[in-house]
PDB file of C-alpha atoms and ligand atoms in Angstrom:
ATOM      1  CA  UNK A 886      79.425 115.824  76.931  1.00  0.00           C
ATOM      2  CA  UNK A 887      79.774 112.154  76.023  1.00  0.00           C
ATOM      3  CA  UNK A 888      81.638 110.033  78.567  1.00  0.00           C
ATOM      4  CA  UNK A 889      84.742 108.281  77.278  1.00  0.00           C
ATOM      5  CA  UNK A 890      84.131 104.996  79.128  1.00  0.00           C
ATOM      6  CA  UNK A 891      87.156 102.833  80.003  1.00  0.00           C
ATOM      7  CA  UNK A 892      86.480  99.328  78.692  1.00  0.00           C
ATOM      8  CA  UNK A 893      88.653  96.637  80.251  1.00  0.00           C
ATOM      9  CA  UNK A 894      89.122  92.932  79.721  1.00  0.00           C
ATOM     10  CA  UNK A 895      90.977  90.061  81.388  1.00  0.00           C
ATOM     11  CA  UNK A 896      91.926  86.712  79.873  1.00  0.00           C
ATOM     12  CA  UNK A 897      91.751  84.366  82.871  1.00  0.00           C
ATOM     13  CA  UNK A 898      94.045  81.820  81.226  1.00  0.00           C
ATOM     14  CA  UNK A 899      96.857  84.343  81.863  1.00  0.00           C
ATOM     15  CA  UNK A 900      95.737  85.061  85.442  1.00  0.00           C
ATOM     16  CA  UNK A 901      98.654  84.920  87.875  1.00  0.00           C
ATOM     17  CA  UNK A 902      96.973  83.175  90.808  1.00  0.00           C
ATOM     18  CA  UNK A 903     100.254  82.805  92.727  1.00  0.00           C
ATOM     19  CA  UNK A 904     100.710  86.564  92.660  1.00  0.00           C
ATOM     20  CA  UNK A 905      97.220  87.384  93.891  1.00  0.00           C
ATOM     21  CA  UNK A 906      96.546  84.529  96.330  1.00  0.00           C
ATOM     22  CA  UNK A 907      98.373  86.504  99.102  1.00  0.00           C
ATOM     23  CA  UNK A 908      95.549  89.108  98.940  1.00  0.00           C
ATOM     24  CA  UNK A 909      93.054  86.299  99.659  1.00  0.00           C
ATOM     25  CA  UNK A 910      95.251  84.911 102.444  1.00  0.00           C
ATOM     26  CA  UNK A 911      95.631  88.385 103.987  1.00  0.00           C
ATOM     27  CA  UNK A 912      91.847  88.688 104.227  1.00  0.00           C
ATOM     28  CA  UNK A 913      91.772  85.392 106.100  1.00  0.00           C
ATOM     29  CA  UNK A 914      94.454  86.381 108.587  1.00  0.00           C
ATOM     30  CA  UNK A 915      92.766  89.743 109.232  1.00  0.00           C
ATOM     31  CA  UNK A 916      89.444  88.059 110.027  1.00  0.00           C
ATOM     32  CA  UNK A 917      87.660  88.835 106.767  1.00  0.00           C
ATOM     33  CA  UNK A 918      85.784  85.888 105.319  1.00  0.00           C
ATOM     34  CA  UNK A 919      85.310  85.554 101.577  1.00  0.00           C
ATOM     35  CA  UNK A 920      82.290  83.648 100.336  1.00  0.00           C
ATOM     36  CA  UNK A 921      79.604  83.774  97.654  1.00  0.00           C
ATOM     37  CA  UNK A 922      75.912  84.537  97.809  1.00  0.00           C
ATOM     38  CA  UNK A 923      75.364  80.997  96.595  1.00  0.00           C
ATOM     39  CA  UNK A 924      77.285  79.534  99.556  1.00  0.00           C
ATOM     40  CA  UNK A 925      75.670  81.914 102.039  1.00  0.00           C
ATOM     41  CA  UNK A 926      72.143  81.411 100.725  1.00  0.00           C
ATOM     42  CA  UNK A 927      70.391  83.350  97.977  1.00  0.00           C
ATOM     43  CA  UNK A 928      67.585  84.458 100.308  1.00  0.00           C
ATOM     44  CA  UNK A 929      65.379  87.574 100.223  1.00  0.00           C
ATOM     45  CA  UNK A 930      67.230  88.906 103.304  1.00  0.00           C
ATOM     46  CA  UNK A 931      70.629  88.433 101.691  1.00  0.00           C
ATOM     47  CA  UNK A 932      69.463  90.040  98.443  1.00  0.00           C
ATOM     48  CA  UNK A 933      68.340  93.056 100.451  1.00  0.00           C
ATOM     49  CA  UNK A 934      71.711  93.201 102.258  1.00  0.00           C
ATOM     50  CA  UNK A 935      73.502  93.066  98.901  1.00  0.00           C
ATOM     51  CA  UNK A 936      71.370  95.968  97.710  1.00  0.00           C
ATOM     52  CA  UNK A 937      72.258  98.070 100.766  1.00  0.00           C
ATOM     53  CA  UNK A 938      75.969  97.348 100.277  1.00  0.00           C
ATOM     54  CA  UNK A 939      75.778  98.071  96.549  1.00  0.00           C
ATOM     55  CA  UNK A 940      73.882 101.310  97.179  1.00  0.00           C
ATOM     56  CA  UNK A 941      76.401 102.566  99.736  1.00  0.00           C
ATOM     57  CA  UNK A 942      79.435 101.765  97.568  1.00  0.00           C
ATOM     58  CA  UNK A 943      77.846 103.100  94.382  1.00  0.00           C
ATOM     59  CA  UNK A 944      77.557 106.542  95.976  1.00  0.00           C
ATOM     60  CA  UNK A 945      81.321 106.872  95.346  1.00  0.00           C
ATOM     61  CA  UNK A 946      81.169 106.067  91.630  1.00  0.00           C
ATOM     62  CA  UNK A 947      81.798 109.309  89.690  1.00  0.00           C
ATOM     63  CA  UNK A 948      78.597 110.753  88.189  1.00  0.00           C
ATOM     64  CA  UNK A 949      76.619 107.693  89.312  1.00  0.00           C
ATOM     65  CA  UNK A 950      73.547 109.746  90.224  1.00  0.00           C
ATOM     66  CA  UNK A 951      70.612 108.424  92.224  1.00  0.00           C
ATOM     67  CA  UNK A 952      70.651 104.723  92.985  1.00  0.00           C
ATOM     68  CA  UNK A 953      67.808 102.373  92.087  1.00  0.00           C
ATOM     69  CA  UNK A 954      64.891 101.750  94.402  1.00  0.00           C
ATOM     70  CA  UNK A 955      64.969  98.164  95.689  1.00  0.00           C
ATOM     71  CA  UNK A 956      62.214  96.861  93.388  1.00  0.00           C
ATOM     72  CA  UNK A 957      64.013  98.173  90.333  1.00  0.00           C
ATOM     73  CA  UNK A 958      67.368  96.811  91.530  1.00  0.00           C
ATOM     74  CA  UNK A 959      65.769  93.417  92.109  1.00  0.00           C
ATOM     75  CA  UNK A 960      64.349  93.371  88.594  1.00  0.00           C
ATOM     76  CA  UNK A 961      67.582  94.518  86.950  1.00  0.00           C
ATOM     77  CA  UNK A 962      70.043  92.431  88.957  1.00  0.00           C
ATOM     78  CA  UNK A 963      68.261  89.282  90.136  1.00  0.00           C
ATOM     79  CA  UNK A 964      65.407  88.707  87.677  1.00  0.00           C
ATOM     80  CA  UNK A 965      67.650  88.395  84.619  1.00  0.00           C
ATOM     81  CA  UNK A 966      69.102  85.292  82.924  1.00  0.00           C
ATOM     82  CA  UNK A 967      72.678  86.543  83.521  1.00  0.00           C
ATOM     83  CA  UNK A 968      72.245  86.461  87.306  1.00  0.00           C
ATOM     84  CA  UNK A 969      74.008  83.641  89.138  1.00  0.00           C
ATOM     85  CA  UNK A 970      74.616  83.811  92.919  1.00  0.00           C
ATOM     86  CA  UNK A 971      77.848  81.845  92.401  1.00  0.00           C
ATOM     87  CA  UNK A 972      79.169  84.976  90.690  1.00  0.00           C
ATOM     88  CA  UNK A 973      78.501  87.218  93.699  1.00  0.00           C
ATOM     89  CA  UNK A 974      81.528  87.299  96.013  1.00  0.00           C
ATOM     90  CA  UNK A 975      81.148  88.828  99.478  1.00  0.00           C
ATOM     91  CA  UNK A 976      83.706  89.971 102.039  1.00  0.00           C
ATOM     92  CA  UNK A 977      82.396  89.676 105.600  1.00  0.00           C
ATOM     93  CA  UNK A 978      84.081  91.164 108.674  1.00  0.00           C
ATOM     94  CA  UNK A 979      82.520  89.640 111.784  1.00  0.00           C
ATOM     95  CA  UNK A 980      78.837  89.815 110.882  1.00  0.00           C
ATOM     96  CA  UNK A 981      79.168  92.911 108.674  1.00  0.00           C
ATOM     97  CA  UNK A 982      79.189  92.707 104.895  1.00  0.00           C
ATOM     98  CA  UNK A 983      82.055  94.995 103.880  1.00  0.00           C
ATOM     99  CA  UNK A 984      82.633  94.174 100.209  1.00  0.00           C
ATOM    100  CA  UNK A 985      81.028  92.721  97.100  1.00  0.00           C
ATOM    101  CA  UNK A 986      82.251  91.701  93.656  1.00  0.00           C
ATOM    102  CA  UNK A 987      79.300  90.737  91.457  1.00  0.00           C
ATOM    103  CA  UNK A 988      79.892  89.088  88.094  1.00  0.00           C
ATOM    104  CA  UNK A 989      77.161  88.064  85.667  1.00  0.00           C
ATOM    105  CA  UNK A 990      77.002  85.167  83.234  1.00  0.00           C
ATOM    106  CA  UNK A 991      77.167  86.457  79.656  1.00  0.00           C
ATOM    107  CA  UNK A 992      78.423  83.171  78.203  1.00  0.00           C
ATOM    108  CA  UNK A 993      76.164  83.519  75.154  1.00  0.00           C
ATOM    109  CA  UNK A 994      78.282  86.545  74.249  1.00  0.00           C
ATOM    110  CA  UNK A 995      81.510  84.736  75.192  1.00  0.00           C
ATOM    111  CA  UNK A 996      82.379  86.431  78.481  1.00  0.00           C
ATOM    112  CA  UNK A 997      81.380  87.110  82.070  1.00  0.00           C
ATOM    113  CA  UNK A 998      80.869  90.701  83.174  1.00  0.00           C
ATOM    114  CA  UNK A 999      81.939  92.439  86.378  1.00  0.00           C
ATOM    115  CA  UNK A1000      78.720  94.275  87.259  1.00  0.00           C
ATOM    116  CA  UNK A1001      79.826  95.897  90.505  1.00  0.00           C
ATOM    117  CA  UNK A1002      82.813  95.783  92.806  1.00  0.00           C
ATOM    118  CA  UNK A1003      82.566  97.775  96.011  1.00  0.00           C
ATOM    119  CA  UNK A1004      84.166  97.971  99.434  1.00  0.00           C
ATOM    120  CA  UNK A1005      82.738 100.063 102.289  1.00  0.00           C
ATOM    121  CA  UNK A1006      84.841 103.200 102.789  1.00  0.00           C
ATOM    122  CA  UNK A1007      86.261 102.140 106.169  1.00  0.00           C
ATOM    123  CA  UNK A1008      87.692  98.940 104.669  1.00  0.00           C
ATOM    124  CA  UNK A1009      89.279 100.346 101.504  1.00  0.00           C
ATOM    125  CA  UNK A1010      92.986 100.272 100.736  1.00  0.00           C
ATOM    126  CA  UNK A1011      93.542  96.826 102.291  1.00  0.00           C
ATOM    127  CA  UNK A1012      93.471  94.780  99.099  1.00  0.00           C
ATOM    128  CA  UNK A1013      89.937  93.479  99.722  1.00  0.00           C
ATOM    129  CA  UNK A1014      88.718  94.159  96.190  1.00  0.00           C
ATOM    130  CA  UNK A1015      91.689  92.340  94.669  1.00  0.00           C
ATOM    131  CA  UNK A1016      91.101  89.462  97.102  1.00  0.00           C
ATOM    132  CA  UNK A1017      87.392  89.219  96.200  1.00  0.00           C
ATOM    133  CA  UNK A1018      88.066  89.225  92.475  1.00  0.00           C
ATOM    134  CA  UNK A1019      90.822  86.630  92.869  1.00  0.00           C
ATOM    135  CA  UNK A1020      88.529  84.463  95.015  1.00  0.00           C
ATOM    136  CA  UNK A1021      85.871  84.686  92.318  1.00  0.00           C
ATOM    137  CA  UNK A1022      88.105  84.167  89.294  1.00  0.00           C
ATOM    138  CA  UNK A1023      86.786  80.603  88.817  1.00  0.00           C
ATOM    139  CA  UNK A1024      83.322  81.889  87.913  1.00  0.00           C
ATOM    140  CA  UNK A1025      84.481  82.418  84.317  1.00  0.00           C
ATOM    141  CA  UNK A1026      85.402  78.723  84.158  1.00  0.00           C
ATOM    142  CA  UNK A1027      82.035  77.743  85.666  1.00  0.00           C
ATOM    143  CA  UNK A1028      80.445  79.622  82.759  1.00  0.00           C
ATOM    144  CA  UNK A1029      82.814  77.988  80.255  1.00  0.00           C
ATOM    145  CA  UNK A1030      84.496  81.196  79.114  1.00  0.00           C
ATOM    146  CA  UNK A1031      87.968  82.687  79.606  1.00  0.00           C
ATOM    147  CA  UNK A1032      87.175  86.393  79.259  1.00  0.00           C
ATOM    148  CA  UNK A1033      86.019  88.846  81.932  1.00  0.00           C
ATOM    149  CA  UNK A1034      84.891  92.316  80.890  1.00  0.00           C
ATOM    150  CA  UNK A1035      84.101  95.463  82.780  1.00  0.00           C
ATOM    151  CA  UNK A1036      83.588  99.174  82.124  1.00  0.00           C
ATOM    152  CA  UNK A1037      84.376 102.228  84.247  1.00  0.00           C
ATOM    153  CA  UNK A1038      83.864 105.956  84.286  1.00  0.00           C
ATOM    154  CA  UNK A1039      87.215 107.540  83.299  1.00  0.00           C
ATOM    155  CA  UNK A1040      87.392 109.409  86.631  1.00  0.00           C
ATOM    156  CA  UNK A1041      87.106 106.207  88.673  1.00  0.00           C
ATOM    157  CA  UNK A1042      90.866 105.921  89.323  1.00  0.00           C
ATOM    158  CA  UNK A1043      90.607 103.392  92.168  1.00  0.00           C
ATOM    159  CA  UNK A1044      88.454 100.938  90.205  1.00  0.00           C
ATOM    160  CA  UNK A1045      90.549 101.273  87.048  1.00  0.00           C
ATOM    161  CA  UNK A1046      93.781 100.971  89.095  1.00  0.00           C
ATOM    162  CA  UNK A1047      92.461  97.916  90.923  1.00  0.00           C
ATOM    163  CA  UNK A1048      91.586  96.168  87.668  1.00  0.00           C
ATOM    164  CA  UNK A1049      94.905  97.062  86.030  1.00  0.00           C
ATOM    165  CA  UNK A1050      96.662  95.606  89.096  1.00  0.00           C
ATOM    166  CA  UNK A1051      94.788  92.364  88.389  1.00  0.00           C
ATOM    167  CA  UNK A1052      95.952  92.378  84.747  1.00  0.00           C
ATOM    168  CA  UNK A1053      92.907  93.837  82.977  1.00  0.00           C
ATOM    169  CA  UNK A1054      93.871  95.595  79.740  1.00  0.00           C
ATOM    170  CA  UNK A1055      92.102  98.133  77.537  1.00  0.00           C
ATOM    171  CA  UNK A1056      89.758  96.581  75.016  1.00  0.00           C
ATOM    172  CA  UNK A1057      87.813  98.060  72.121  1.00  0.00           C
ATOM    173  CA  UNK A1058      84.593  96.070  72.340  1.00  0.00           C
TER     174      UNK A1058
HETATM  175  C1  COA B2461      87.211 100.492  93.655  1.00  0.00           C
HETATM  176  C2  COA B2461      87.181  99.856  95.025  1.00  0.00           C
HETATM  177  C3  COA B2461      86.275  98.624  94.959  1.00  0.00           C
HETATM  178  C4  COA B2461      88.600  99.420  95.411  1.00  0.00           C
HETATM  179  O1  COA B2461      88.499  98.664  96.601  1.00  0.00           O
HETATM  180  P1  COA B2461      89.730  98.488  97.622  1.00  0.00           P
HETATM  181  O2  COA B2461      89.472  97.244  98.399  1.00  0.00           O
HETATM  182  O3  COA B2461      89.952  99.740  98.382  1.00  0.00           O
HETATM  183  O4  COA B2461      90.938  98.294  96.636  1.00  0.00           O
HETATM  184  P2  COA B2461      92.266  97.507  96.993  1.00  0.00           P
HETATM  185  O5  COA B2461      92.734  97.881  98.352  1.00  0.00           O
HETATM  186  O6  COA B2461      91.999  96.051  96.705  1.00  0.00           O
HETATM  187  O7  COA B2461      93.251  98.097  95.912  1.00  0.00           O
HETATM  188  C5  COA B2461      93.770  97.252  94.989  1.00  0.00           C
HETATM  189  C6  COA B2461      94.631  97.950  93.986  1.00  0.00           C
HETATM  190  O8  COA B2461      93.895  98.955  93.324  1.00  0.00           O
HETATM  191  C7  COA B2461      94.757 100.026  93.001  1.00  0.00           C
HETATM  192  N1  COA B2461      94.184 101.229  93.557  1.00  0.00           N
HETATM  193  C8  COA B2461      93.430 101.329  94.665  1.00  0.00           C
HETATM  194  N2  COA B2461      93.078 102.610  94.842  1.00  0.00           N
HETATM  195  C9  COA B2461      93.629 103.306  93.828  1.00  0.00           C
HETATM  196  C10 COA B2461      93.625 104.674  93.451  1.00  0.00           C
HETATM  197  N3  COA B2461      92.965 105.593  94.173  1.00  0.00           N
HETATM  198  N4  COA B2461      94.278 105.035  92.327  1.00  0.00           N
HETATM  199  C11 COA B2461      94.938 104.114  91.591  1.00  0.00           C
HETATM  200  N5  COA B2461      94.982 102.807  91.903  1.00  0.00           N
HETATM  201  C12 COA B2461      94.340 102.418  93.008  1.00  0.00           C
HETATM  202  C13 COA B2461      96.107  99.713  93.567  1.00  0.00           C
HETATM  203  O9  COA B2461      96.897  99.201  92.524  1.00  0.00           O
HETATM  204  C14 COA B2461      95.831  98.609  94.585  1.00  0.00           C
HETATM  205  O10 COA B2461      96.818  97.622  94.600  1.00  0.00           O
HETATM  206  P3  COA B2461      97.989  97.688  95.715  1.00  0.00           P
HETATM  207  O11 COA B2461      97.293  97.823  97.041  1.00  0.00           O
HETATM  208  O12 COA B2461      98.686  96.389  95.554  1.00  0.00           O
HETATM  209  O13 COA B2461      98.787  98.887  95.327  1.00  0.00           O
HETATM  210  C15 COA B2461      86.674 100.855  96.103  1.00  0.00           C
HETATM  211  O14 COA B2461      87.434 102.043  96.017  1.00  0.00           O
HETATM  212  C16 COA B2461      85.202 101.210  95.991  1.00  0.00           C
HETATM  213  O15 COA B2461      84.335 100.525  96.561  1.00  0.00           O
HETATM  214  N6  COA B2461      84.872 102.302  95.265  1.00  0.00           N
HETATM  215  C17 COA B2461      83.476 102.737  95.118  1.00  0.00           C
HETATM  216  C18 COA B2461      82.691 101.808  94.209  1.00  0.00           C
HETATM  217  C19 COA B2461      83.274 101.756  92.813  1.00  0.00           C
HETATM  218  O16 COA B2461      83.644 102.755  92.229  1.00  0.00           O
HETATM  219  N7  COA B2461      83.295 100.540  92.258  1.00  0.00           N
HETATM  220  C20 COA B2461      83.757 100.323  90.916  1.00  0.00           C
HETATM  221  C21 COA B2461      82.655 100.469  89.952  1.00  0.00           C
HETATM  222  S1  COA B2461      81.916  98.890  89.640  1.00  0.00           S
END
């Protein structure tokens, strides 16, 4: 049966930073550092760590199926014009990567695209995904666009709920 994907969109010019900054601040006070792959270093080791984090979190996406092998992931995610390490936000607890929010540069089409947001199971429900996406909201401006798009499986209630909390609305693109 065809999947009725949930297509969502956010206009960052309406983004209520004052409302969501407390999520970022809460990460700081609980010892979770937010950064980007660009700031941390876009190295082979860090790309591999991002893959491992992505793979673990993707296991909880409804009907996701088998995850890519690393070579394929590297080709699809890093070796494409839309890849920009400034769009990859990481949440780090001590020395452990616990969350990622990866956004790609689709400026030629007029938007940036949330490729993958994930938080390791033991760290969920603490607002980390909202904090990461708030921390990374400026990436749209870096790319010179004001629209962020994303798409979710209809059964992915946590991801859809998280994006609606941030102000994403249904879109018919
Ligand atoms: C989706 C995911 C990233 C959410 O991460 P998280 O850090 O636990 O989410 P948060 O704690 O930031 O939740 C933020 C908001 O999302 C909403 N939310 C979270 N879980 C929800 C659920 N099960 N149902 C409905 N809304 C939910 C709430 O509105 C919450 O805001 P609040 O805490 O102010 O009420 C996480 O569940 C995950 O990694 N899932 C597996 C990977 C995945 O499916 N990624 C999305 C596909 S790209």
